[in-house]
Amino acid sequence: MNVTEAISYIEATHKFGTRLGLESMRLLLGAMDNPQDKLKFIHIAGTNGKGSTATMIATILKTAGYKTGLFTSPFLEAFNERIQLNNAPIDDDSLVSATLFVKQRIEILLEQGEPHPTEFEMVTAVGLQYFYQQQVDVVVLEVGLGGRLDATNIINDPLAVVIMGVSYDHTDYLGNTLAEIAFEKAAIIKEGSDVIVYPQDPEALTVILDFGAAKNAKMVLVNPDDISILSHTTDNQTLKYRGDHLYLDGFCLKLLGDHQALNCLTALEVMALLNRKGYTISASDIKKALATVVFPGRFEIFLKNPVVLIDGAHNSNGIQAFVSNINQYFANRTINLFFGMLEDKDIEESLSYLVPIASTIHTLTPNSDRAMPAEKMAALIHTNYGKSVDFYDTMEAAVKSIDLTRKDEVNVFVGSLYMIGEARTLIRENLL
């Protein structure tokens, strides 16, 4: 098996769909001698901000000298991005080795009449096996969908649980109210867990705190007043942090926007917790890491004259944060918008934030069977807002349409991560 065959083998299991529940995962990991029980985890759930916060935490830990695993989803440009060691994607040989190991165990289970694991269960198992093989010190583990029945919730006794902002998403799986969704995400809290809670809507916060109390968890509520933005440019922002256990003056964060400052604050509360648990993470380690941390696809600026940027804001809360960033960094500029979204997302609410800032709008079809077709999206925007909208059949045509002589224009690709990854590749190939 080579790496192409390994990835094809994993992705072929997409046909088994999404199956929430832990029984299949428990059987698979049991056949693998339970690698998860030999690792330490920081487990992160929430609707938005999981990936950025996970990346900040992993980068700080790596900088502090800890061998750090990072498990996120989905990937932008290459499958290997989902499983990282010290911020580097899993190498091809290791991916093949771990996939073969998992495949052999799956074949044994199938012979015993057990159901085939889903794609996400397989990816999770491959990641856990790799992290065990590498003997990592800490795994930063991002939930795939929800929390309670997500494959990652097979772990026991995490070092820290992080609950990021809860909003409406995946309502067909998680529930139709914030309380129902918050319950699903809070359910990664284990008995006696140390929990860091991002600022929440009161309805969600009540559920999270009640769940934590039932589990005798120790809850730390992130306080937005503990961090302030001193200045910002399109390269970074300078922040000040004053927590109960950690203080940082005038440090730089490469990730942009008010929401990233709050994500950073959450990561800092995790660092303070780990220090209290006996880990050694200095202020200089944190400053060095945050000044360089990158998270591709989140308000990522490739060119400044004219501006070309991408943002994987794929639901209404993400779109709100994106629009806030546009108003903060590019106020009163001409916005040339390229947009595509999955049909099961809150499209109309997202458009209510996006359309008013855009001078010109082009639509695209994300590479997903759940995508809203570009032509249908264009018609929706025209009908609801009376704006002239065109659509592109391919991402390559959209990227090549950008006129680099229009120096004052801000060209933005925003929406589904299934679209943003392709845009990222083609921008680098055609515009840089």
PDB file of N, CA and C in Angstrom, residues 40 61 64 66 138 159 194 270-282:
ATOM      1  N   LYS A  40      -2.207  11.343  26.576  1.00  0.00           N
ATOM      2  CA  LYS A  40      -2.821  12.451  27.312  1.00  0.00           C
ATOM      3  C   LYS A  40      -3.431  13.429  26.304  1.00  0.00           C
ATOM      4  N   LEU A  61       2.580  24.397  23.025  1.00  0.00           N
ATOM      5  CA  LEU A  61       3.149  23.201  23.648  1.00  0.00           C
ATOM      6  C   LEU A  61       4.420  22.752  22.932  1.00  0.00           C
ATOM      7  N   ALA A  64       7.201  24.983  23.820  1.00  0.00           N
ATOM      8  CA  ALA A  64       7.659  24.740  25.195  1.00  0.00           C
ATOM      9  C   ALA A  64       8.434  23.433  25.328  1.00  0.00           C
ATOM     10  N   TYR A  66       7.334  20.248  24.304  1.00  0.00           N
ATOM     11  CA  TYR A  66       6.546  19.027  24.411  1.00  0.00           C
ATOM     12  C   TYR A  66       6.267  18.452  23.019  1.00  0.00           C
ATOM     13  N   VAL A 138       1.440  15.152  24.526  1.00  0.00           N
ATOM     14  CA  VAL A 138       0.054  15.645  24.609  1.00  0.00           C
ATOM     15  C   VAL A 138      -0.555  15.613  23.212  1.00  0.00           C
ATOM     16  N   LEU A 159      -6.576  15.768  30.067  1.00  0.00           N
ATOM     17  CA  LEU A 159      -5.901  16.793  30.866  1.00  0.00           C
ATOM     18  C   LEU A 159      -6.772  18.027  31.009  1.00  0.00           C
ATOM     19  N   ASP A 194     -11.158  19.016  34.292  1.00  0.00           N
ATOM     20  CA  ASP A 194     -10.871  20.449  34.313  1.00  0.00           C
ATOM     21  C   ASP A 194     -11.361  21.019  32.989  1.00  0.00           C
ATOM     22  N   VAL A 270      -5.898  27.573  29.045  1.00  0.00           N
ATOM     23  CA  VAL A 270      -5.448  26.182  29.031  1.00  0.00           C
ATOM     24  C   VAL A 270      -4.002  26.099  29.499  1.00  0.00           C
ATOM     25  N   MET A 271      -3.161  27.035  29.030  1.00  0.00           N
ATOM     26  CA  MET A 271      -1.753  27.030  29.452  1.00  0.00           C
ATOM     27  C   MET A 271      -1.632  27.254  30.961  1.00  0.00           C
ATOM     28  N   ALA A 272      -2.433  28.174  31.492  1.00  0.00           N
ATOM     29  CA  ALA A 272      -2.404  28.420  32.936  1.00  0.00           C
ATOM     30  C   ALA A 272      -2.801  27.159  33.698  1.00  0.00           C
ATOM     31  N   LEU A 273      -3.805  26.443  33.185  1.00  0.00           N
ATOM     32  CA  LEU A 273      -4.231  25.192  33.813  1.00  0.00           C
ATOM     33  C   LEU A 273      -3.118  24.146  33.776  1.00  0.00           C
ATOM     34  N   LEU A 274      -2.471  23.996  32.619  1.00  0.00           N
ATOM     35  CA  LEU A 274      -1.410  22.999  32.495  1.00  0.00           C
ATOM     36  C   LEU A 274      -0.241  23.325  33.428  1.00  0.00           C
ATOM     37  N   ASN A 275       0.075  24.608  33.558  1.00  0.00           N
ATOM     38  CA  ASN A 275       1.143  24.987  34.500  1.00  0.00           C
ATOM     39  C   ASN A 275       0.772  24.579  35.924  1.00  0.00           C
ATOM     40  N   ARG A 276      -0.505  24.749  36.278  1.00  0.00           N
ATOM     41  CA  ARG A 276      -0.948  24.356  37.620  1.00  0.00           C
ATOM     42  C   ARG A 276      -0.879  22.835  37.796  1.00  0.00           C
ATOM     43  N   LYS A 277      -0.916  22.107  36.697  1.00  0.00           N
ATOM     44  CA  LYS A 277      -0.853  20.645  36.743  1.00  0.00           C
ATOM     45  C   LYS A 277       0.575  20.116  36.679  1.00  0.00           C
ATOM     46  N   GLY A 278       1.548  21.034  36.645  1.00  0.00           N
ATOM     47  CA  GLY A 278       2.932  20.598  36.681  1.00  0.00           C
ATOM     48  C   GLY A 278       3.685  20.687  35.379  1.00  0.00           C
ATOM     49  N   TYR A 279       3.029  21.103  34.315  1.00  0.00           N
ATOM     50  CA  TYR A 279       3.736  21.341  33.057  1.00  0.00           C
ATOM     51  C   TYR A 279       4.499  22.655  33.163  1.00  0.00           C
ATOM     52  N   THR A 280       5.534  22.788  32.341  1.00  0.00           N
ATOM     53  CA  THR A 280       6.358  24.000  32.379  1.00  0.00           C
ATOM     54  C   THR A 280       6.223  24.730  31.050  1.00  0.00           C
ATOM     55  N   ILE A 281       5.431  25.782  31.065  1.00  0.00           N
ATOM     56  CA  ILE A 281       5.176  26.573  29.856  1.00  0.00           C
ATOM     57  C   ILE A 281       5.392  28.032  30.234  1.00  0.00           C
ATOM     58  N   SER A 282       6.506  28.589  29.784  1.00  0.00           N
ATOM     59  CA  SER A 282       6.894  29.938  30.208  1.00  0.00           C
ATOM     60  C   SER A 282       6.211  31.003  29.372  1.00  0.00           C
TER      61      SER A 282
END
